[in-house]
Amino acid sequence: MIARGKFVVIGLLLLAALCGGPTRPQQPATVDLGLALTPPMGWDSYNAYGRRATATDLEAQAAALVASGMKAAGYSYVNLDGGWTLRRRDAHGRLQVNRQKFPHGIAPVVDYVHSLGLKFGIYASLGKTNCAGSGAGSWGHYRQDVRTFARWHVDFVKVDWCAVPRKRFPGLTGAQVAQRVFEQFGRALEAAGRPMAYSLSTNHPGLVAWAWASTVGNMWRTNGDIHATYARMRANFIANAGRYAIAGPGRWNDPDMLEVGNGRLTPTESRTNFSLWAEMAAPLIAGNDLTRMSSTTRRILTNRAVIAVNQDRLGQQGRVVARRGGHWILTKPLASGARAIVLFNDTAKPAVISTSARTVGLPSARRYGVDDLWTHLVTSTAGRIVARVAPHAVAMLKLSPMPDAPGSARPSGRQRPPSDLGLAPASR
Ligand code: GAL
């Protein structure tokens, strides 16, 4: 596993150099980058169930992931979040499964998820308990617990930062302790003999995960827990957006699971959540009840054009190129040479947001094809991009330089300013 990971790192550094991408960290990675060459996609139990999810719930969600078309759209993980362990270990020091929730243990649920062609993820905590104090943590048992997960054929482990006895690390900052213990858990994963993607639940910005986690895990949190409100979704977007340089194939900033279709998010705000996460190359881990979602929610989560931006093999996180009066413009380079752009209206008033092909980083061309990734309208522009964007909404567009018509001469001097407005979709 390590050898494969290192081989992939060298390949990715080369690819980044060739593509002129952001500088990647030079330290040797111990994490297997090959496990997440594009941002992981799946479903996690926490946002819909808290710590109450049972075997029946997990199996129903896995079946719904298939029946809804989400599996076909690229979602592959079904992740059991916190709440499945008892507070005490057994006489052999093994984690005990809560048998009220999982009467036959975890392994049969994993088998069922695998039988649907999906992968299974599980939750662990680095410290003595989970964050609620209600279940055992893995402190002192990293190798033993990871061997247990490998025996159950787990594919993904989310490791939380809870109840770590900080006094054992005199003189170290919280961030230094976090780095040390997450690395220790990572070494246990390397030794487990089964590839398992490694998700670091560094759920506190004080842990500055972006400064050290890219050689430790496949993804790491950049802020506290998301909630199903516009304000909290927005806060996690902002905390994540500035960290774009560190993300790349195998290692992703994680602004936390999606709240699409949950709580107080309107359909417009759900589309914004999905678009911003896709643009930021964030893991797309749905957090709603898939067995009861509306067709609007299903259509948002299965928008293949938006998913393609997220899963683009170049693996660059979109970055903010303008932010004025609550109007944001983000751009994400794609492997094809196109750019995915998001025009985000973070105000309570409808807005006209404009930018240009040059501002979003495109090379000079006579015209650019413009695909609206939500309305699916296809137009073109000489360079200017204008969109009407409703409050809390986005316009998400793919801009591709169009080849010159055969025989047409390229302008030799400065290009004429474009005379058209590109497009003005009435975004919802
Ligand atoms: C939190 C974590 C959440 C969820 C929860 C489960 O610490 O940030 O994402 O995993 O624990 O108890």
Coordinates of C-alpha atoms and ligand atoms in Angstrom, one line a residue:
M1 CA 0.0 0.0 0.0
I2 CA 2.8 2.4 1.0
A3 CA 4.7 1.7 -2.2
R4 CA 1.7 2.4 -4.4
G5 CA 1.0 5.6 -2.5
K6 CA 4.5 6.8 -3.0
F7 CA 4.5 5.9 -6.6
V8 CA 1.3 7.9 -7.1
V9 CA 2.8 10.9 -5.2
I10 CA 5.8 11.1 -7.6
G11 CA 3.4 10.8 -10.6
L12 CA 1.2 13.5 -9.2
L13 CA 4.1 15.9 -8.5
L14 CA 5.1 15.4 -12.1
L15 CA 1.6 16.0 -13.4
A16 CA 1.3 19.2 -11.2
A17 CA 4.6 20.5 -12.6
L18 CA 3.6 19.8 -16.2
C19 CA 0.2 21.4 -15.7
G20 CA 1.6 24.4 -13.8
G21 CA -0.6 23.6 -10.8
P22 CA 0.0 24.8 -7.3
T23 CA 3.1 23.6 -5.6
R24 CA 2.5 20.4 -3.7
P25 CA 4.2 19.7 -0.4
Q26 CA 7.5 18.0 -0.9
Q27 CA 7.5 15.7 2.2
P28 CA 7.0 12.0 1.5
A29 CA 3.4 11.0 2.0
T30 CA 2.6 8.0 4.1
V31 CA -1.1 8.1 3.1
D32 CA -2.2 6.0 0.1
L33 CA -3.2 8.8 -2.3
G34 CA -4.4 6.3 -4.8
L35 CA -7.5 5.7 -2.6
A36 CA -8.9 9.1 -3.4
L37 CA -7.6 10.4 -6.7
T38 CA -10.8 12.3 -7.0
P39 CA -12.8 13.6 -4.0
P40 CA -14.7 10.8 -2.3
M41 CA -18.4 10.6 -2.9
G42 CA -21.0 8.9 -0.7
W43 CA -23.4 9.2 2.1
D44 CA -22.7 9.6 5.9
S45 CA -25.2 8.9 8.7
Y46 CA -24.5 11.9 11.0
N47 CA -26.4 14.8 9.5
A48 CA -29.6 12.8 9.1
Y49 CA -29.4 10.5 12.2
G50 CA -26.9 12.0 14.7
R51 CA -25.5 9.1 16.7
R52 CA -28.7 7.0 16.4
A53 CA -28.2 5.2 13.1
T54 CA -28.9 1.4 13.2
A55 CA -28.1 -1.5 10.9
T56 CA -31.6 -1.2 9.4
D57 CA -31.1 2.5 8.7
L58 CA -27.7 1.9 7.0
E59 CA -29.0 -0.8 4.8
A60 CA -32.0 1.3 3.8
Q61 CA -29.8 4.2 2.9
A62 CA -27.4 2.0 0.9
A63 CA -30.4 0.6 -1.1
A64 CA -31.7 4.1 -1.7
L65 CA -28.2 5.2 -2.9
V66 CA -28.6 2.7 -5.6
A67 CA -32.4 3.2 -6.4
S68 CA -32.1 7.0 -6.5
G69 CA -29.5 6.9 -9.3
M70 CA -26.8 8.3 -6.9
K71 CA -24.6 5.2 -7.3
A72 CA -24.8 5.5 -11.0
A73 CA -23.9 9.2 -10.7
G74 CA -20.7 8.3 -8.8
Y75 CA -21.5 8.0 -5.1
S76 CA -19.8 5.0 -3.7
Y77 CA -19.4 5.2 0.1
V78 CA -21.9 4.4 2.8
N79 CA -20.4 5.7 6.0
L80 CA -21.5 4.8 9.6
D81 CA -20.7 7.8 11.8
G82 CA -20.3 7.9 15.6
G83 CA -22.6 6.1 18.0
W84 CA -22.0 2.5 17.1
T85 CA -19.6 1.5 20.0
L86 CA -20.3 0.9 23.7
R87 CA -18.5 2.9 26.3
R88 CA -16.5 -0.1 27.5
R89 CA -14.3 -2.5 25.7
D90 CA -14.6 -6.3 26.2
A91 CA -12.2 -8.4 28.3
H92 CA -9.8 -8.7 25.3
G93 CA -9.7 -4.9 24.8
R94 CA -11.9 -5.1 21.7
L95 CA -14.4 -2.4 20.8
Q96 CA -17.9 -3.6 21.6
V97 CA -20.7 -2.9 19.0
N98 CA -24.0 -1.5 20.4
R99 CA -26.1 -4.6 19.8
Q100 CA -29.3 -2.7 20.1
K101 CA -28.5 -0.9 17.0
F102 CA -26.4 -3.6 15.2
P103 CA -27.8 -6.9 16.5
H104 CA -25.6 -9.0 14.3
G105 CA -22.6 -6.7 14.5
I106 CA -21.0 -4.6 11.8
A107 CA -19.7 -7.2 9.4
P108 CA -23.0 -8.3 7.9
V109 CA -23.9 -4.6 7.2
V110 CA -20.6 -4.2 5.4
D111 CA -21.3 -7.3 3.4
Y112 CA -24.7 -6.0 2.4
V113 CA -23.2 -2.7 1.3
H114 CA -20.6 -4.5 -0.7
S115 CA -23.2 -6.7 -2.3
L116 CA -24.7 -3.5 -3.8
G117 CA -21.3 -2.6 -5.3
L118 CA -20.7 0.1 -2.7
K119 CA -18.0 0.7 -0.1
F120 CA -18.3 0.9 3.6
G121 CA -16.9 3.6 5.9
I122 CA -16.7 3.7 9.7
Y123 CA -16.1 6.2 12.5
A124 CA -13.4 6.1 15.2
S125 CA -12.1 8.6 17.7
L126 CA -8.4 9.2 18.5
G127 CA -9.0 9.8 22.2
K128 CA -10.5 7.9 25.1
T129 CA -14.1 8.4 24.0
N130 CA -16.1 9.8 21.1
C131 CA -16.9 13.6 21.3
A132 CA -20.2 12.9 23.1
G133 CA -18.4 10.7 25.7
S134 CA -21.0 8.0 25.0
G135 CA -18.7 5.5 23.1
A136 CA -15.2 4.1 23.5
G137 CA -12.4 5.9 21.6
S138 CA -9.4 4.1 20.1
W139 CA -6.8 5.6 22.5
G140 CA -4.2 2.9 23.2
H141 CA -5.8 0.6 20.7
Y142 CA -5.1 2.1 17.3
R143 CA -3.6 -1.1 15.7
Q144 CA -6.1 -3.4 17.3
D145 CA -9.1 -1.3 16.2
V146 CA -7.8 -0.9 12.7
R147 CA -7.2 -4.7 12.4
T148 CA -10.8 -5.1 13.5
F149 CA -12.0 -2.7 10.7
A150 CA -9.8 -4.6 8.2
R151 CA -11.4 -7.9 9.3
W152 CA -14.8 -6.4 8.7
H153 CA -13.6 -5.3 5.2
V154 CA -14.1 -1.6 5.9
D155 CA -12.9 0.7 3.0
F156 CA -12.9 4.1 4.7
V157 CA -12.2 5.4 8.2
K158 CA -13.3 8.8 9.6
V159 CA -11.2 9.5 12.6
D160 CA -12.4 12.1 15.1
W161 CA -10.4 14.5 17.3
C162 CA -12.1 13.8 20.7
A163 CA -11.0 13.2 24.3
V164 CA -7.3 13.0 23.5
P165 CA -5.3 13.3 26.8
R166 CA -3.4 16.4 25.9
K167 CA -1.4 16.2 29.2
R168 CA 0.6 13.3 27.7
F169 CA 2.2 15.8 25.3
P170 CA 3.7 18.5 27.5
G171 CA 4.9 21.6 25.6
L172 CA 3.1 20.8 22.4
T173 CA 0.4 22.9 20.9
G174 CA -3.0 21.4 20.1
A175 CA -2.0 21.3 16.4
Q176 CA 1.2 19.5 17.1
V177 CA -0.5 16.9 19.2
A178 CA -3.1 16.5 16.5
Q179 CA -0.5 15.9 13.8
R180 CA 1.3 13.4 16.0
V181 CA -1.7 11.3 16.9
F182 CA -3.3 11.4 13.4
E183 CA 0.1 10.3 12.0
Q184 CA 0.1 7.4 14.6
F185 CA -3.3 6.3 13.5
G186 CA -2.2 6.6 9.9
R187 CA 0.7 4.2 10.6
A188 CA -1.8 1.7 12.1
L189 CA -3.8 2.0 8.9
E190 CA -0.7 1.4 6.8
A191 CA 0.0 -1.8 8.8
A192 CA -3.5 -3.1 8.5
G193 CA -3.0 -4.9 5.3
R194 CA -6.2 -3.5 3.7
P195 CA -6.5 -0.2 1.8
M196 CA -8.7 2.1 3.8
A197 CA -9.2 5.8 2.8
Y198 CA -8.3 8.0 5.8
S199 CA -10.6 10.9 6.7
L200 CA -9.3 13.3 9.4
S201 CA -12.1 14.8 11.4
T202 CA -10.0 17.8 12.4
N203 CA -13.1 19.6 13.3
H204 CA -11.5 22.7 14.9
P205 CA -9.8 25.4 12.8
G206 CA -7.2 25.8 15.7
L207 CA -5.7 22.4 14.6
V208 CA -4.6 24.1 11.3
A209 CA -4.9 20.8 9.5
W210 CA -4.2 22.4 6.1
A211 CA -0.6 23.1 7.3
W212 CA 0.2 19.4 8.0
A213 CA -2.6 17.0 7.0
S214 CA -1.9 16.6 3.3
T215 CA 0.8 14.0 3.8
V216 CA -1.2 12.3 6.6
G217 CA -4.8 11.7 5.3
N218 CA -6.9 11.7 2.1
M219 CA -9.1 14.5 3.5
W220 CA -9.2 16.7 6.5
R221 CA -11.8 19.1 8.0
T222 CA -11.2 22.8 7.7
N223 CA -13.9 24.0 10.2
G224 CA -16.3 22.9 12.9
D225 CA -19.5 20.9 12.2
I226 CA -21.8 22.1 9.5
H227 CA -25.5 22.5 10.3
A228 CA -28.5 22.7 8.0
T229 CA -28.6 26.4 7.9
Y230 CA -27.4 28.9 5.3
A231 CA -25.2 30.7 7.8
R232 CA -23.3 27.6 8.9
M233 CA -23.0 26.3 5.3
R234 CA -21.6 29.7 4.3
A235 CA -19.2 29.7 7.2
N236 CA -17.8 26.4 6.3
F237 CA -17.5 27.5 2.6
I238 CA -15.5 30.6 3.7
A239 CA -13.2 28.6 6.0
N240 CA -12.4 26.1 3.2
A241 CA -12.1 28.4 0.2
G242 CA -8.8 29.9 1.1
R243 CA -7.0 26.6 1.5
Y244 CA -7.1 25.7 -2.3
A245 CA -3.4 25.4 -2.8
I246 CA -3.0 22.4 -0.6
A247 CA -5.7 20.2 -2.3
G248 CA -4.9 17.8 -5.1
P249 CA -5.4 14.2 -6.2
G250 CA -5.5 11.9 -3.1
R251 CA -5.8 14.8 -0.6
W252 CA -8.7 17.1 -0.2
N253 CA -9.9 19.9 2.0
D254 CA -13.2 18.9 3.7
P255 CA -15.7 21.6 4.6
D256 CA -17.8 18.8 6.1
M257 CA -20.7 16.7 4.8
L258 CA -23.4 18.2 2.5
E259 CA -26.7 19.5 4.0
V260 CA -28.5 19.4 0.6
G261 CA -32.2 18.6 1.3
N262 CA -31.8 19.1 5.1
G263 CA -33.2 21.4 7.7
R264 CA -33.7 25.0 6.9
L265 CA -31.8 25.0 3.6
T266 CA -34.1 26.1 0.7
P267 CA -33.7 24.3 -2.7
T268 CA -31.8 27.4 -3.9
E269 CA -29.4 27.2 -0.9
S270 CA -29.1 23.4 -1.4
R271 CA -28.0 24.0 -5.0
T272 CA -25.5 26.6 -3.6
N273 CA -24.2 24.1 -1.1
F274 CA -23.7 21.5 -3.8
S275 CA -22.1 23.9 -6.4
L276 CA -19.7 25.5 -3.9
W277 CA -18.6 22.0 -2.6
A278 CA -18.2 20.7 -6.2
E279 CA -16.2 23.8 -7.2
M280 CA -13.9 23.4 -4.2
A281 CA -13.1 19.8 -5.1
A282 CA -14.6 18.9 -1.7
P283 CA -15.7 15.3 -0.8
L284 CA -19.4 15.0 -1.8
I285 CA -20.8 13.1 1.1
A286 CA -24.6 13.5 1.2
G287 CA -26.1 13.9 4.7
N288 CA -29.8 13.7 4.0
D289 CA -32.3 10.8 4.4
L290 CA -32.1 9.2 1.0
T291 CA -35.2 7.1 1.5
R292 CA -37.4 10.2 1.8
M293 CA -35.8 12.8 -0.4
S294 CA -37.8 15.0 -2.7
S295 CA -37.2 14.9 -6.5
T296 CA -35.7 18.3 -6.3
T297 CA -33.1 17.1 -3.8
R298 CA -32.4 14.0 -5.9
R299 CA -31.9 16.1 -9.0
I300 CA -29.5 18.4 -7.2
L301 CA -27.4 15.5 -5.8
T302 CA -27.3 13.7 -9.2
N303 CA -26.5 16.8 -11.4
R304 CA -23.8 15.0 -13.5
A305 CA -22.5 18.2 -15.0
V306 CA -21.7 19.6 -11.5
I307 CA -20.4 16.3 -10.3
A308 CA -18.0 16.2 -13.4
V309 CA -16.5 19.5 -12.2
N310 CA -15.9 18.0 -8.7
Q311 CA -14.5 14.8 -10.1
D312 CA -12.3 16.4 -12.7
R313 CA -9.0 14.4 -12.9
L314 CA -6.8 17.5 -12.6
G315 CA -8.0 17.7 -9.0
Q316 CA -7.5 21.4 -8.5
Q317 CA -9.7 23.2 -5.9
G318 CA -11.5 26.2 -7.3
R319 CA -10.4 29.5 -5.9
V320 CA -11.9 32.9 -5.3
V321 CA -10.9 35.5 -7.9
A322 CA -13.2 38.3 -6.8
R323 CA -15.3 39.1 -3.8
R324 CA -17.2 42.4 -3.7
G325 CA -20.3 43.4 -1.7
G326 CA -21.3 39.8 -1.1
H327 CA -20.8 38.8 -4.7
W328 CA -18.2 36.0 -5.1
I329 CA -16.5 34.6 -8.2
L330 CA -14.7 31.3 -8.1
T331 CA -12.8 29.6 -10.9
K332 CA -11.6 25.9 -11.2
P333 CA -9.3 24.8 -13.9
L334 CA -10.3 21.6 -15.6
A335 CA -8.2 18.9 -17.3
S336 CA -9.7 19.8 -20.7
G337 CA -8.4 23.4 -20.5
A338 CA -11.9 24.7 -19.7
R339 CA -12.8 26.5 -16.5
A340 CA -15.8 25.9 -14.2
I341 CA -16.9 29.2 -12.6
V342 CA -19.3 29.9 -9.9
L343 CA -21.0 33.4 -9.5
F344 CA -22.3 33.3 -5.9
N345 CA -24.8 35.9 -4.5
D346 CA -24.3 35.9 -0.8
T347 CA -26.7 38.8 -0.3
A348 CA -30.4 39.0 0.4
K349 CA -31.1 40.9 -2.9
P350 CA -31.1 39.7 -6.5
A351 CA -27.9 40.7 -8.2
V352 CA -26.3 41.0 -11.6
I353 CA -22.8 39.5 -11.3
S354 CA -20.3 39.9 -14.1
T355 CA -16.7 38.8 -14.8
S356 CA -14.6 38.1 -17.8
A357 CA -12.8 35.1 -19.4
R358 CA -9.5 36.7 -18.5
T359 CA -10.4 37.3 -14.8
V360 CA -11.3 33.6 -14.5
G361 CA -7.9 32.6 -15.9
L362 CA -8.8 31.6 -19.5
P363 CA -6.3 32.1 -22.3
S364 CA -7.2 34.6 -25.0
A365 CA -9.7 33.3 -27.7
R366 CA -12.2 34.8 -30.1
R367 CA -15.1 33.1 -28.4
Y368 CA -15.8 30.8 -25.5
G369 CA -18.5 28.2 -25.3
V370 CA -20.6 28.6 -22.2
D371 CA -22.5 25.7 -20.6
D372 CA -24.8 26.6 -17.8
L373 CA -24.5 23.6 -15.5
W374 CA -27.9 24.1 -13.8
T375 CA -30.2 25.3 -16.6
H376 CA -28.2 23.3 -19.2
L377 CA -28.4 26.2 -21.7
V378 CA -25.5 26.4 -24.1
T379 CA -24.4 29.8 -25.5
S380 CA -21.1 31.5 -26.3
T381 CA -19.4 34.8 -25.5
A382 CA -16.6 36.9 -26.7
G383 CA -15.3 37.2 -23.2
R384 CA -17.8 38.9 -20.9
I385 CA -19.9 36.9 -18.6
V386 CA -23.0 38.3 -16.9
A387 CA -25.5 36.4 -14.8
R388 CA -28.6 37.4 -12.9
V389 CA -28.3 35.6 -9.6
A390 CA -31.1 35.3 -7.0
P391 CA -30.4 35.9 -3.2
H392 CA -28.2 33.0 -1.8
A393 CA -28.0 31.4 -5.3
V394 CA -25.3 30.6 -7.7
A395 CA -24.8 30.5 -11.4
M396 CA -22.4 27.7 -12.3
L397 CA -20.9 27.8 -15.8
K398 CA -18.3 25.9 -17.8
L399 CA -16.3 28.1 -20.1
S400 CA -14.3 26.6 -22.9
P401 CA -12.1 28.4 -25.5
M402 CA -13.6 27.7 -28.9
P403 CA -11.2 26.8 -31.7
D404 CA -11.0 29.4 -34.5
A405 CA -13.0 28.7 -37.6
P406 CA -10.6 27.4 -40.4
G407 CA -9.1 30.3 -42.3
S408 CA -10.1 33.0 -39.9
A409 CA -7.2 35.3 -39.0
R410 CA -6.5 35.9 -35.3
P411 CA -6.4 39.6 -34.4
S412 CA -2.8 40.7 -34.3
G413 CA -3.0 43.6 -31.8
R414 CA -5.3 44.1 -28.9
Q415 CA -8.6 42.3 -29.0
R416 CA -11.7 44.4 -29.5
P417 CA -13.7 44.6 -26.4
P418 CA -16.5 42.1 -26.7
S419 CA -19.7 43.5 -27.8
D420 CA -22.0 40.9 -26.4
L421 CA -22.9 40.1 -22.9
G422 CA -22.3 36.4 -23.0
L423 CA -25.4 35.3 -21.2
A424 CA -27.7 36.2 -18.4
P425 CA -29.4 33.1 -17.1
A426 CA -32.1 33.9 -14.5
S427 CA -30.7 31.7 -11.8
R428 CA -33.1 30.6 -9.1
Ligands
GAL1 C1 -18.1 15.2 15.7 C2 -17.7 15.3 14.3 C3 -18.9 15.0 13.5 C4 -19.5 13.7 13.8 C5 -19.8 13.6 15.3 C6 -20.2 12.2 15.7 O1 -17.0 15.4 16.6 O2 -17.1 16.5 14.0 O3 -18.6 15.1 12.1 O4 -18.6 12.7 13.4 O5 -18.6 13.9 16.0 O6 -20.4 12.1 17.1

